[in-house]
Tab-separated table of C-alpha atoms in Angstrom:
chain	number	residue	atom	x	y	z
A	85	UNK	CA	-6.315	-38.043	26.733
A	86	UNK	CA	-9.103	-36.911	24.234
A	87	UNK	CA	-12.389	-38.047	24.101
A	88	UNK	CA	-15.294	-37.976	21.423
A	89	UNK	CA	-18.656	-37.809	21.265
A	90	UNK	CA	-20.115	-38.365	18.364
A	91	UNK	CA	-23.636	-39.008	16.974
A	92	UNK	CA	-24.110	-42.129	13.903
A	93	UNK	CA	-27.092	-43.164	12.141
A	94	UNK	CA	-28.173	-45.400	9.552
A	95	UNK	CA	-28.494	-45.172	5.345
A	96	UNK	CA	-32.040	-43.855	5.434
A	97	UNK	CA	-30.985	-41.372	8.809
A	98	UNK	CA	-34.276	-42.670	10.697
A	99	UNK	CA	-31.937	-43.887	13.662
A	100	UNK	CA	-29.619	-41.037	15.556
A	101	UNK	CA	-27.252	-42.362	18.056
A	102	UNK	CA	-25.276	-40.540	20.580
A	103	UNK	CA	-21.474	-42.056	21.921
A	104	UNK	CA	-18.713	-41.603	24.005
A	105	UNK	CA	-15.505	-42.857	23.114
A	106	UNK	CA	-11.955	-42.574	23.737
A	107	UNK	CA	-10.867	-43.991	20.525
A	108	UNK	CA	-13.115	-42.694	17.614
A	109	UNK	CA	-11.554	-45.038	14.966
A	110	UNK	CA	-12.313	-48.303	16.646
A	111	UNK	CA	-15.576	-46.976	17.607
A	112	UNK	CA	-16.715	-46.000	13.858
A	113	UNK	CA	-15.048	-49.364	12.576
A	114	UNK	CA	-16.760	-51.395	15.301
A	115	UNK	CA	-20.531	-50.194	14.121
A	116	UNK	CA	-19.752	-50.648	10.630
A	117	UNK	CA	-18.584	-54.260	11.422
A	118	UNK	CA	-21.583	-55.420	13.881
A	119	UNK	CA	-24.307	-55.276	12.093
A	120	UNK	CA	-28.179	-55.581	13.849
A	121	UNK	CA	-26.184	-53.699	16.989
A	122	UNK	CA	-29.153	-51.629	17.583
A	123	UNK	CA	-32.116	-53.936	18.191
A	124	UNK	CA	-34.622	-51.303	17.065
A	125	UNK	CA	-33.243	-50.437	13.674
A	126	UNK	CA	-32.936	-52.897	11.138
A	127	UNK	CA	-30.521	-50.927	8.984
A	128	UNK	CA	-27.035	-50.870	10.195
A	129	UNK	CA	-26.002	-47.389	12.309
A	130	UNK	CA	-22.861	-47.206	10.632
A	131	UNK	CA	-22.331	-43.592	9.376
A	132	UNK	CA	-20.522	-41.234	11.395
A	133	UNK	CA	-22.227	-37.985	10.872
A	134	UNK	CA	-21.428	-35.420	13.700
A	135	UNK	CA	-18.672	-35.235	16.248
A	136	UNK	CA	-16.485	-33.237	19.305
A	137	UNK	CA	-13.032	-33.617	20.725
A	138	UNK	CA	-12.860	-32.670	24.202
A	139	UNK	CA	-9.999	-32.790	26.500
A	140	UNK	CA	-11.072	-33.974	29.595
A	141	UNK	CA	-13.145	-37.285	30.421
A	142	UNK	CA	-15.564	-35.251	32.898
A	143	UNK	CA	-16.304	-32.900	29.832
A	144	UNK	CA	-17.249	-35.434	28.260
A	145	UNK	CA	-19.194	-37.210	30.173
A	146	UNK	CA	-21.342	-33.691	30.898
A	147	UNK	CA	-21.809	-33.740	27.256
A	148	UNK	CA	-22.287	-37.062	26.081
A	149	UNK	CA	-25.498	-36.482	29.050
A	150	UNK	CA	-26.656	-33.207	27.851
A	151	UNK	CA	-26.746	-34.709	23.545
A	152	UNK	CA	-28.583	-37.800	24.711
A	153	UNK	CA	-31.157	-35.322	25.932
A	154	UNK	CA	-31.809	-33.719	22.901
A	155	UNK	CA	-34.477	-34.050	20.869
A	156	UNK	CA	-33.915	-35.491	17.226
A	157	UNK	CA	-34.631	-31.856	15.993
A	158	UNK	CA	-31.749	-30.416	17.841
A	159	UNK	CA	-29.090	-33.470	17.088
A	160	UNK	CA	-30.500	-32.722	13.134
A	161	UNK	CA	-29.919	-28.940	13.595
A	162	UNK	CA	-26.450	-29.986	15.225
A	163	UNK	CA	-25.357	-31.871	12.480
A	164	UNK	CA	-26.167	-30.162	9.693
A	165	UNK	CA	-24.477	-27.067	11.837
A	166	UNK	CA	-20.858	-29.122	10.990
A	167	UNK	CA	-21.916	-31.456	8.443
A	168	UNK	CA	-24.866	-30.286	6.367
A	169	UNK	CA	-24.339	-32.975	3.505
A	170	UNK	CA	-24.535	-35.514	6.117
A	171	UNK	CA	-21.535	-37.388	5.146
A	172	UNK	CA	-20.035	-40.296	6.663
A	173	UNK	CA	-16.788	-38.901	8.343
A	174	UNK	CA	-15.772	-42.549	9.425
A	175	UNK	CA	-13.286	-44.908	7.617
A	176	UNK	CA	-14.833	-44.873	4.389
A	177	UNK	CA	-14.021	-48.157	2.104
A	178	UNK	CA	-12.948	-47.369	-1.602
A	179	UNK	CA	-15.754	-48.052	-3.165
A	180	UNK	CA	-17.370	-44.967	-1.391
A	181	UNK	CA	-18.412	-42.202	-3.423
A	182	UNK	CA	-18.877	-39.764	0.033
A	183	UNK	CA	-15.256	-39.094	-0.127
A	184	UNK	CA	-12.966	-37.446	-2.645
A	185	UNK	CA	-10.015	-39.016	-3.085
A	186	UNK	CA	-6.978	-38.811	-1.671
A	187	UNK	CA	-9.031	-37.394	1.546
A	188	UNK	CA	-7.737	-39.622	4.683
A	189	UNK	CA	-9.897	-40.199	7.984
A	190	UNK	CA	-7.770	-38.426	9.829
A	191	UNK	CA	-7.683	-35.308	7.076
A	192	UNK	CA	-11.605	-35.726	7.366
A	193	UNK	CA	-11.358	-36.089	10.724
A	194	UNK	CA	-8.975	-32.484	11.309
A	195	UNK	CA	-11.345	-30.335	8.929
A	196	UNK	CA	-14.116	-31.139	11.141
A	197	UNK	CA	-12.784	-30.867	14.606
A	198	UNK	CA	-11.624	-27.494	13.611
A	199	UNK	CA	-14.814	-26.399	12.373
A	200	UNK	CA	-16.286	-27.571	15.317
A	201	UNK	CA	-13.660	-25.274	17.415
A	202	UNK	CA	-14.640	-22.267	15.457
């Protein structure tokens, strides 16, 4: 089974937060539903900005460790590596200008995995 790791933040990108997840869709729909999750932002860390697919859970874990260890600098440098507009790669609503039309999650979701891979 795959996991993800994946990094969200808020509107204003003062708040960068590191996950581990089996299922990346409930995870991005969850923060965009709870709202005031993180007590020390008072925007909503809802955007999914940066993320990896790996294959095995221990993977994973080892990375999920070694991102939460680095500095804002390098998870900036990371995601602007794979995402340099800093778009939200979640489950976008309709009225959301981030994301052409006719572009899915999971389309999203397969152009960035596989320019994470290469």
């Amino acid at each position: 089974m795959n996991s993800y790791i994946y990094i969200l933040t808020d509107s204003n990108r003062n708040c960068l937060h590191v996950g581990l997840t089996d299922d990346l869709e409930k995870a991005a729909k969850t923060y965009r539903e709870l709202t005031g999750l993180f007590f020390d932002s008072p925007s909503s860390v809802s955007r999914l900005v940066y993320h990896e697919v790996l294959l095995n859970g221990e993977q994973a874990l080892r990375r999920f460790k070694e991102l939460s260890q680095y500095t804002r600098m390098q998870k900036e440098r990371l995601i602007r590596r794979h995402n340099p507009n800093w778009l939200d790669l979640g489950i976008a609503s309709p009225r959301s200008s981030t994301v052409p039309p006719g572009l899915s999650y999971r389309g999203r979701l397969a152009a960035v995995t596989s320019r994470a891979q290469s």
